[in-house]
XYZ file of C-alpha atoms in Angstrom:
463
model
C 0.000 0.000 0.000
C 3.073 2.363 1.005
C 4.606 1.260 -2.349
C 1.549 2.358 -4.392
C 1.002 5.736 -2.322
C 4.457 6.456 -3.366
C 3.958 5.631 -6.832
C 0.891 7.525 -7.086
C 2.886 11.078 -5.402
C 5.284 10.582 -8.275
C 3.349 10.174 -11.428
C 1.293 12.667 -9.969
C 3.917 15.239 -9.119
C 5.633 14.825 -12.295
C 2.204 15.464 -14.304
C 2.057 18.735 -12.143
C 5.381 20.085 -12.291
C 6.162 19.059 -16.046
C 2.893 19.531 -17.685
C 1.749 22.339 -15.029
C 5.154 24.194 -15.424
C 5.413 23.695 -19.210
C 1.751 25.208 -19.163
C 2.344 28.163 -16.947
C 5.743 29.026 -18.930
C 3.968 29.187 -22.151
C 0.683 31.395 -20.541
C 2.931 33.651 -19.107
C 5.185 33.627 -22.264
C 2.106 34.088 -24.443
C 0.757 36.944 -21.959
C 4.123 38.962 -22.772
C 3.910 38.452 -25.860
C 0.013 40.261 -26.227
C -0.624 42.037 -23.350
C 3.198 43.270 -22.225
C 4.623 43.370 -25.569
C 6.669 46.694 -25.135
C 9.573 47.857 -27.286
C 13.001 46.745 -26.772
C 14.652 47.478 -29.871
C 16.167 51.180 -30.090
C 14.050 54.125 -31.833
C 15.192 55.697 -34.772
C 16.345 59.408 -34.100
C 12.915 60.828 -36.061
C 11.766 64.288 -36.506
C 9.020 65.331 -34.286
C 5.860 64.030 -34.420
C 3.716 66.348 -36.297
C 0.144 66.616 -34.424
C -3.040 67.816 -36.294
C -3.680 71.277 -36.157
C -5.899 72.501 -33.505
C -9.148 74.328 -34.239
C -10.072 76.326 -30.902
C -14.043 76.124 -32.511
C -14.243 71.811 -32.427
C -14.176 70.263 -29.141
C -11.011 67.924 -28.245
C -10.587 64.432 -27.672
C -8.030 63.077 -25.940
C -7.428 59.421 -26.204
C -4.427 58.176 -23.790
C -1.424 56.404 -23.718
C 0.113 54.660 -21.220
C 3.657 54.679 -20.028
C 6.894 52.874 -22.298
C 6.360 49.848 -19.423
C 3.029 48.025 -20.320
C 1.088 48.398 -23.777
C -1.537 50.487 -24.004
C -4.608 47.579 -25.638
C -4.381 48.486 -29.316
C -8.606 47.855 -30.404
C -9.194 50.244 -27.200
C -6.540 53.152 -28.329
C -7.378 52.687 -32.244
C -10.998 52.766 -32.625
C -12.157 55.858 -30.642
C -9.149 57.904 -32.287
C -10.252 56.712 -35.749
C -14.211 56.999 -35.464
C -13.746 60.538 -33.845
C -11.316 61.822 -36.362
C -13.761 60.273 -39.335
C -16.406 62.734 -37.954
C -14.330 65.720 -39.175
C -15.858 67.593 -36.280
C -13.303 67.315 -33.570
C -9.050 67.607 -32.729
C -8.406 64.607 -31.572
C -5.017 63.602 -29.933
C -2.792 60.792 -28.933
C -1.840 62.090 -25.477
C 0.546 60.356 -23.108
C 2.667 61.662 -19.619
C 5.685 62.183 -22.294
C 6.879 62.085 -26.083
C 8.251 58.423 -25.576
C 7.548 55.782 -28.565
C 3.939 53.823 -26.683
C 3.360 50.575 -27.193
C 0.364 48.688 -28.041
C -0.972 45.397 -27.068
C 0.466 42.622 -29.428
C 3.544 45.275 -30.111
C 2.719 48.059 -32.455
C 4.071 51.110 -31.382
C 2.744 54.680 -31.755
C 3.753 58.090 -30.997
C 2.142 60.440 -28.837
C 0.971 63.938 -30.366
C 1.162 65.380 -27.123
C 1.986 65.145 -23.379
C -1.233 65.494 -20.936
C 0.685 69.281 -19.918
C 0.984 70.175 -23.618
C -2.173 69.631 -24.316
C -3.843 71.169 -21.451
C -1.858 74.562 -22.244
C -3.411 73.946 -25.750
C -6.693 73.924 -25.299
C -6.837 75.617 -22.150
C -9.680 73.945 -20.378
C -10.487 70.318 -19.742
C -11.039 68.236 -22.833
C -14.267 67.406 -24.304
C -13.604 63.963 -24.667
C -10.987 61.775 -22.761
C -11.046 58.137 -23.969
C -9.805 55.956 -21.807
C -8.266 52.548 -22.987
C -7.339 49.245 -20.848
C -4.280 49.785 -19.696
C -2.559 47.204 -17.284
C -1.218 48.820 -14.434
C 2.207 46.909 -13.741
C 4.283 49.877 -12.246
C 2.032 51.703 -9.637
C 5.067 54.700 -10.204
C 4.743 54.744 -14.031
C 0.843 54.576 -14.103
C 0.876 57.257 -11.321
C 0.795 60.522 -14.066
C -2.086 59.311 -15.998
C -3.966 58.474 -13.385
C -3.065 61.483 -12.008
C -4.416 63.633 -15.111
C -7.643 61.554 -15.457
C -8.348 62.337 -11.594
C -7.523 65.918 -12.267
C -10.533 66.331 -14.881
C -12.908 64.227 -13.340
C -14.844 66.927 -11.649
C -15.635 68.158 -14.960
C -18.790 67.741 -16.104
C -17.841 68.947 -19.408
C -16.095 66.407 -20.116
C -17.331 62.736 -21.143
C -15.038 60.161 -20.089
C -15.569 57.126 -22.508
C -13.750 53.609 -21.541
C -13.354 50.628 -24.334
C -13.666 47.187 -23.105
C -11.005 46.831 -19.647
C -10.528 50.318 -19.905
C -13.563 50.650 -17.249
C -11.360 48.877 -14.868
C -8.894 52.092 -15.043
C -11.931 54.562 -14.668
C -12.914 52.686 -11.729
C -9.156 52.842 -10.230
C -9.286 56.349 -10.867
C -12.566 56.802 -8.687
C -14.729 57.363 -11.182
C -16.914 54.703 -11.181
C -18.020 54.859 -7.381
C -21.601 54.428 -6.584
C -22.309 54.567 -10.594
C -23.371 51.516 -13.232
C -20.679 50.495 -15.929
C -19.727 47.471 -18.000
C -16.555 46.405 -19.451
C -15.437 43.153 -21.101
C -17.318 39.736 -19.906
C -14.269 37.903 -19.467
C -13.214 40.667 -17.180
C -16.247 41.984 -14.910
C -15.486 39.152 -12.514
C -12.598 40.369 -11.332
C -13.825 43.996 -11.580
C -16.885 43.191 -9.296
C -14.090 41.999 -6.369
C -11.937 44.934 -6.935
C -14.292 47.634 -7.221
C -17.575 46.174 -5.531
C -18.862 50.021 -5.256
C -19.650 49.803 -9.106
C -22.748 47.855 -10.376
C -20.990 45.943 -13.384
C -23.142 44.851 -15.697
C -23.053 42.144 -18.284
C -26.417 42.576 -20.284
C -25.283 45.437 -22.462
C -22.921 46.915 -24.903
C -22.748 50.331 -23.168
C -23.362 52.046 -20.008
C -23.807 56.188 -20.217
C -24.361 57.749 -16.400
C -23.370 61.287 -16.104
C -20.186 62.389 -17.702
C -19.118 58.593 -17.779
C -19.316 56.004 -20.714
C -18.162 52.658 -20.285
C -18.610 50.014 -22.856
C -18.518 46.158 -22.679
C -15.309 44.018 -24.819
C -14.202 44.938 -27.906
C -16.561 45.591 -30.814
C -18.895 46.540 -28.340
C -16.813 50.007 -28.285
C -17.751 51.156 -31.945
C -21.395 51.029 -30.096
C -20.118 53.345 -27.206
C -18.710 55.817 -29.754
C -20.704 55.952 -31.802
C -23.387 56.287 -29.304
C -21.553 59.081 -27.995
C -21.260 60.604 -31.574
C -25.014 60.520 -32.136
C -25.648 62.774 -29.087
C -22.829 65.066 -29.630
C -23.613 65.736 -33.180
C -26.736 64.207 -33.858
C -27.822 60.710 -34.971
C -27.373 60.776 -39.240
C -23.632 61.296 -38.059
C -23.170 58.135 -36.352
C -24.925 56.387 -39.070
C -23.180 58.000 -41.870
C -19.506 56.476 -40.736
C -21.311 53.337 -39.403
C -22.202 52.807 -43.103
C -18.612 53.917 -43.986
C -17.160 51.348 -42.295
C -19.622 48.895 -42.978
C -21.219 48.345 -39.398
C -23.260 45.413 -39.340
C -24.697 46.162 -35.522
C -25.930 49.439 -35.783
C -28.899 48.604 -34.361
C -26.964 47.867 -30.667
C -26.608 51.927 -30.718
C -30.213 52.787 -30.270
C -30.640 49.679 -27.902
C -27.483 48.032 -26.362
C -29.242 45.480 -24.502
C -28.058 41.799 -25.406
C -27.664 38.593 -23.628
C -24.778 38.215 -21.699
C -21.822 35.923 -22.745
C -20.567 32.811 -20.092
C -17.456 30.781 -19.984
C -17.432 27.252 -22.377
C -14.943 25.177 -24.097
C -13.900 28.036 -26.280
C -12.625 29.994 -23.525
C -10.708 26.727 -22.880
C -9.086 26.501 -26.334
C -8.010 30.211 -25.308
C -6.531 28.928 -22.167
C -4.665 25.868 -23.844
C -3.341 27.470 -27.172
C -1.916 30.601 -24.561
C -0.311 27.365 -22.619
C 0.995 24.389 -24.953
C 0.936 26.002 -29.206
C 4.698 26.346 -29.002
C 4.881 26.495 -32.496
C 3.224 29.636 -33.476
C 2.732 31.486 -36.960
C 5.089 34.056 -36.949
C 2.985 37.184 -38.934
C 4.612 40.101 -40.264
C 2.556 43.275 -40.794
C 3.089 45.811 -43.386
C 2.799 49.767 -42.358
C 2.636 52.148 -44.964
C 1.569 55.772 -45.200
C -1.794 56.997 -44.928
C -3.028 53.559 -43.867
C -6.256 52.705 -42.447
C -6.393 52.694 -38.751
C -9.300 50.332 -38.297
C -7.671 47.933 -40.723
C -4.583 47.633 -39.006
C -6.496 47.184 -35.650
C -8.052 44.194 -37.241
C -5.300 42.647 -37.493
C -3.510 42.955 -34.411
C -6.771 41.652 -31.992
C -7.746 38.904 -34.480
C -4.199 37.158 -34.859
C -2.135 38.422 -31.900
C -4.591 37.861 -28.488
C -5.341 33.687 -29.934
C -2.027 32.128 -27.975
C -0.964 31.220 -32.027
C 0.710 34.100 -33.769
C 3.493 36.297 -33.005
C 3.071 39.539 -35.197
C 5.856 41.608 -36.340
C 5.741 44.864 -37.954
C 7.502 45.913 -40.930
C 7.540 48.808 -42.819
C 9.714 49.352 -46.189
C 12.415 51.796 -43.841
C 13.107 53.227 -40.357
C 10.812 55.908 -41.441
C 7.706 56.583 -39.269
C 4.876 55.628 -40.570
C 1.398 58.459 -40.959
C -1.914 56.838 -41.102
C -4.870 58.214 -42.485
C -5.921 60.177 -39.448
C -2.672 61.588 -38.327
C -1.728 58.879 -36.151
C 2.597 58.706 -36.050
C 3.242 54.736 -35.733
C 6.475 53.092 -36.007
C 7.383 49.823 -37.675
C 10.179 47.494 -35.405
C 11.748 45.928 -38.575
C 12.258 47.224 -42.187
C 11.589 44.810 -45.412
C 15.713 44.815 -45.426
C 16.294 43.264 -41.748
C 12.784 41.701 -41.124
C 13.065 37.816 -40.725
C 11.463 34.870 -42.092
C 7.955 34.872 -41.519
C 5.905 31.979 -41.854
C 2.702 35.236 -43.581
C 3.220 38.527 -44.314
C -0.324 40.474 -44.063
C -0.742 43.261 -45.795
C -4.204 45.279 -44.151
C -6.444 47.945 -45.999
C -8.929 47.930 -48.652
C -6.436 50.138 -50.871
C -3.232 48.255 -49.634
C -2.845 47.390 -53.659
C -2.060 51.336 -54.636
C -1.124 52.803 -51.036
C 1.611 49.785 -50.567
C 2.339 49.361 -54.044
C 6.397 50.056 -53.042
C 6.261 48.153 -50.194
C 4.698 45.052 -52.271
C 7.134 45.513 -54.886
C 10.374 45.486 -52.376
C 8.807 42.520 -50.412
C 8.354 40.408 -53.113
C 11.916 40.965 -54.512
C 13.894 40.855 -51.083
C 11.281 39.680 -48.368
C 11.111 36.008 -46.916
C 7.162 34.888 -46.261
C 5.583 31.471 -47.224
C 2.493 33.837 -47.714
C 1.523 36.937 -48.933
C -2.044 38.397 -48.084
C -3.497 41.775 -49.157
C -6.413 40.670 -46.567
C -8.660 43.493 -47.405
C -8.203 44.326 -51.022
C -10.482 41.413 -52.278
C -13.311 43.049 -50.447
C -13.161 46.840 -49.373
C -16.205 47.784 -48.439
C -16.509 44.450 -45.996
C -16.499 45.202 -42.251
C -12.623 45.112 -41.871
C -12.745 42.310 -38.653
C -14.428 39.589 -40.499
C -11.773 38.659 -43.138
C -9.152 38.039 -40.259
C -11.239 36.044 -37.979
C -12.372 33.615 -41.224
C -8.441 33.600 -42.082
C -7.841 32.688 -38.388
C -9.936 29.837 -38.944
C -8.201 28.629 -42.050
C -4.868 29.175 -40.127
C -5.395 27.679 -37.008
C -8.977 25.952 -36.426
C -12.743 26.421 -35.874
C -12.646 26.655 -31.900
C -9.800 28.990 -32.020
C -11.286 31.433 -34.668
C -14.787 30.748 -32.526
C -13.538 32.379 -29.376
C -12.044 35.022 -31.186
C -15.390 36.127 -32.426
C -16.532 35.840 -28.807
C -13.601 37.662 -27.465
C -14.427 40.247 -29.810
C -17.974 40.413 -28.540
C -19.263 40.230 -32.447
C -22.542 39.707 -32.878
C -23.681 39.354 -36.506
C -23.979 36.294 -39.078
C -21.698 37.950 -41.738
C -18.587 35.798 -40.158
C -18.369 32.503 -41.822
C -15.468 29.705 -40.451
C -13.658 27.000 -42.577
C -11.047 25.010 -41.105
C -10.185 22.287 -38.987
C -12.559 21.611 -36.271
C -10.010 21.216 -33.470
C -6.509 22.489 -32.141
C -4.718 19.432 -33.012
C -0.913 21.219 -32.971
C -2.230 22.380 -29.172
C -3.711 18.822 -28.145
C -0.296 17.281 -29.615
C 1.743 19.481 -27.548
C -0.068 18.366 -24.611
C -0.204 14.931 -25.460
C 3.852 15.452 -25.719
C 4.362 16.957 -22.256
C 1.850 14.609 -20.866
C 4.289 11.342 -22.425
C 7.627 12.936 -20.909
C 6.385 13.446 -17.561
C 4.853 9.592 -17.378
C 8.570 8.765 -18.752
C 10.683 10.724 -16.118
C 7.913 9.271 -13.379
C 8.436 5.958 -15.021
C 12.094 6.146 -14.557
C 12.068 7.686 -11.227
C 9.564 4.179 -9.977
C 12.540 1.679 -11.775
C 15.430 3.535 -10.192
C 14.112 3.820 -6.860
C 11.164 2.262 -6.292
C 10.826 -0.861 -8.197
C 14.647 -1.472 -7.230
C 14.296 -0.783 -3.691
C 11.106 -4.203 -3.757
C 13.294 -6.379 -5.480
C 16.403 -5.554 -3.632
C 14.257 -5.528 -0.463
C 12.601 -9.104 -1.517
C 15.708 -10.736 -2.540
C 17.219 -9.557 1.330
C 14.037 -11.130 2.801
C 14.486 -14.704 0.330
C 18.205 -14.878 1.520
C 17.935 -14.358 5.250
């Protein structure tokens, strides 16, 4: 009985060590590479960022930045600036507590117009808009100046303070949130309900306006918030006008966010195991080119990047920076000359064909990709989310492109998945780890244990 207790305690901490440590490594690993995914590599010596001009008659929005020490989530930062600036009716800014390169979640990096001081001596008063994005807050003494500056407005009424997705949970740190409703994403509000119990979080909805705040639930759930937020601030046939633009297929959440509430299942698990055992993931380059999309590139970065399967790169055709379409400075880590070999290169934007024509031309004559996919051009006036999720599908499988469409909070039939029905790199990885911990148990019980009964028989047959 002693002998099988033992046997049990080693096959069982060998499962838990190997397997569990194997699995934590690549989480954490997978984590860093999404969520923390800051830039190491130097920054080119660039000119300075050139910020759109400022019209003293349009109201300002402010959408922040967080410090060079945890990325600022890139769907959060890029779709308020872009829907804003597509209204023509306000100055909107990338603001941050200095001119540092930011990062974004899954590693694109941006640089900030202005510095919260800057642009309060600009404008002079408190912004009309601040748009706060989720922003992890790793070092308490690096978040401390934006919280700082969000505090310092918040007694505005003036001003609207609009959260995307886990951006609520920073509102809420901030104090602003106290006594009030809000939502945020569903995978988060747990949590946010034990850290900040004074807030009724709610999961029925894609929005939440009280007062001067706005807090809207995960993802796509934020082009609801904004342009919720656009309707009242300049009138409903706005917000529809760039809904159509962009080819919106859940306009109707705008007028009536209510919706039922997402739960935990087996996708959330494929999440879980792909961020733990896919070891071998799809390395993706991404092309930046001037006057790109905004939305387009945002596509691609949340569909690919946040699945625990692709490690994205971005490349541009120098060590230029980069203008998109609405002013935004970003700033590509590799150029076409130095980038590596990628398993894809993806080239996002409905006009990638003319706007990246150089870039195409250079890649294909010195680049090094298995694939090469304008992901956009096919079908410009498509929603720009769905193409990546159905290529995510091809890429990887059906429950992995299934969450992300949950993640994502879409809800609309226009998505449609082909691809393999399960995670069978993932499951094979397990499968792996699962053999070589039986094997080192295995050895461990015929070096010790099975040697220690025979020896101990054989002492009891000779006596």
């Amino acid at each position: 009985m002693k002998r099988f207790l033992l046997r049990f305690t080693v096959y069982a901490l060998s499962l838990l060590l190997i397997v569990g440590g194997l699995g934590y490594y690549g989480l954490m690993r997978t984590q860093n590479d999404f969520y923390l995914n800051v830039r190491h590599e130097p920054v080119p010596s660039f000119p300075a960022v050139k910020a759109p001009p400022y019209d003293p008659g349009k109201p300002t929005v402010a959408v922040v930045l967080a410090d060079t020490t945890m990325p600022t989530e890139d769907f959060d930062f890029l779709i308020p600036y872009t829907l804003f600036s597509m209204t023509d009716a306000y100055n909107v800014y990338a603001v941050a507590p200095d001119h540092k390169v930011k990062s974004l979640s899954g590693g694109l990096d941006v640089m900030p117009h202005y510095t919260y001081q800057e642009l309060d001596q600009l404008v002079g008063k408190s912004p009309d808009i601040i748009v706060v994005p989720f922003m992890p807050i790793i070092n308490e003494a690096k978040y401390l100046p934006t919280r700082k500056w969000i505090q310092q407005h918040a007694n505005n009424q003036t001003t609207t303070f609009l959260s995307i997705c886990g951006g609520s949970g920073n509102l809420a740190d901030a104090g602003l949130l106290q006594g009030k409703s809000a939502t945020s994403h569903w995978q988060a509000i747990p949590d946010l309900r034990k850290l900040y119990a004074d807030t009724q979080w709610k999961e029925d909805v894609r929005y939440v306006h009280e007062g001067n705040t706005l807090t809207s639930a995960g993802q796509s759930a934020g082009f609801d918030a904004v342009l919720h937020l656009i309707s009242q601030k300049l009138d409903e046939p706005v917000a529809a006008k760039i809904a159509k633009e962009i080819s919106y297929p859940s306009y109707h959440f705008v007028a009536n966010p209510k919706v039922d509430p997402f739960t935990v299942d087996v996708k959330f698990a494929t999440y879980i195991l792909n961020s733990a055992f896919h070891w071998n993931k799809t390395q993706m380059g991404v092309m930046l080119y001037q006057n790109m999309d905004e939305l387009a590139l945002s596509s691609i970065f949340d569909s690919y990047a946040d699945t625990g399967t692709t490690q994205i790169l971005t490349i541009s055709r120098a060590e230029e920076p980069i203008v998109t379409k609405h002013h935004l400075t970003v700033v590509a880590r590799h150029s076409i000359a130095n980038a590596p070999r990628l398993d894809k290169m993806i080239v996002p934007g409905g006009d990638a064909k003319t706007l990246a024509a150089e870039e195409l031309k250079l890649w294909s004559e010195t680049g090094h990709a298995e694939k090469t996919l304008l992901i956009h051009s096919d079908a410009p006036n498509r929603y720009v989310f769905e193409a990546p999720l159905e290529d995510l599908a091809k890429q990887d499988d059906l429950l992995t492109a299934a969450h992300g469409v949950k993640r994502f909070e879409y809800r609309s039939d226009d998505i449609h998945l082909e691809g393999s029905p399960l995670p069978f790199a993932t499951y094979g990885f397990i499968l792996l780890t699962c053999f070589v911990a039986w094997m080192v148990a295995f050895m461990i019980d015929r070096r010790f244990i099975a040697k220690k009964a025979v020896f101990k028989s054989f002492k009891q047959r000779t006596l």
